[in-house]
Amino acid sequence: MSEQSANLLMIRDLITAFDAVKMSFTEQDITDINAVIKRAGDRKEARDKLYNYPPK
C-alpha cells in the first residue's frame, strides 16, 4: 500500500470517528455548548472594554 493510500484510509477513519462523535450530541447539547461559547465571547468583550477604560 502506498503512503498516499494509507493517508487516505486514515483520513476516512478520522471522518468516520468525527461523524460518530457528532451523532452522539443531542440538539440540547449543541444549544448548551453554543450558549457557553457566547457567554465566553460576551465576557471577553466586557473585559476588553474594562481594560480600555477610560476611552481615549
GROMACS .gro file of C-alpha atoms in nm, residues 27-44:
model
   18
   27GLU     CA    1  -2.980   1.916   1.992
   28GLN     CA    2  -2.988   2.036   2.356
   29ASP     CA    3  -2.616   1.962   2.398
   30ILE     CA    4  -2.537   2.175   2.093
   31THR     CA    5  -2.758   2.458   2.224
   32ASP     CA    6  -2.582   2.443   2.562
   33ILE     CA    7  -2.236   2.444   2.403
   34ASN     CA    8  -2.326   2.743   2.184
   35ALA     CA    9  -2.457   2.930   2.492
   36VAL     CA   10  -2.127   2.870   2.674
   37ILE     CA   11  -1.931   2.995   2.371
   38LYS     CA   12  -2.150   3.308   2.351
   39ARG     CA   13  -2.105   3.382   2.723
   40ALA     CA   14  -1.729   3.346   2.686
   41GLY     CA   15  -1.740   3.594   2.396
   42ASP     CA   16  -1.955   3.835   2.600
   43ARG     CA   17  -1.708   3.816   2.890
   44LYS     CA   18  -1.418   3.885   2.654
   0.00000   0.00000   0.00000
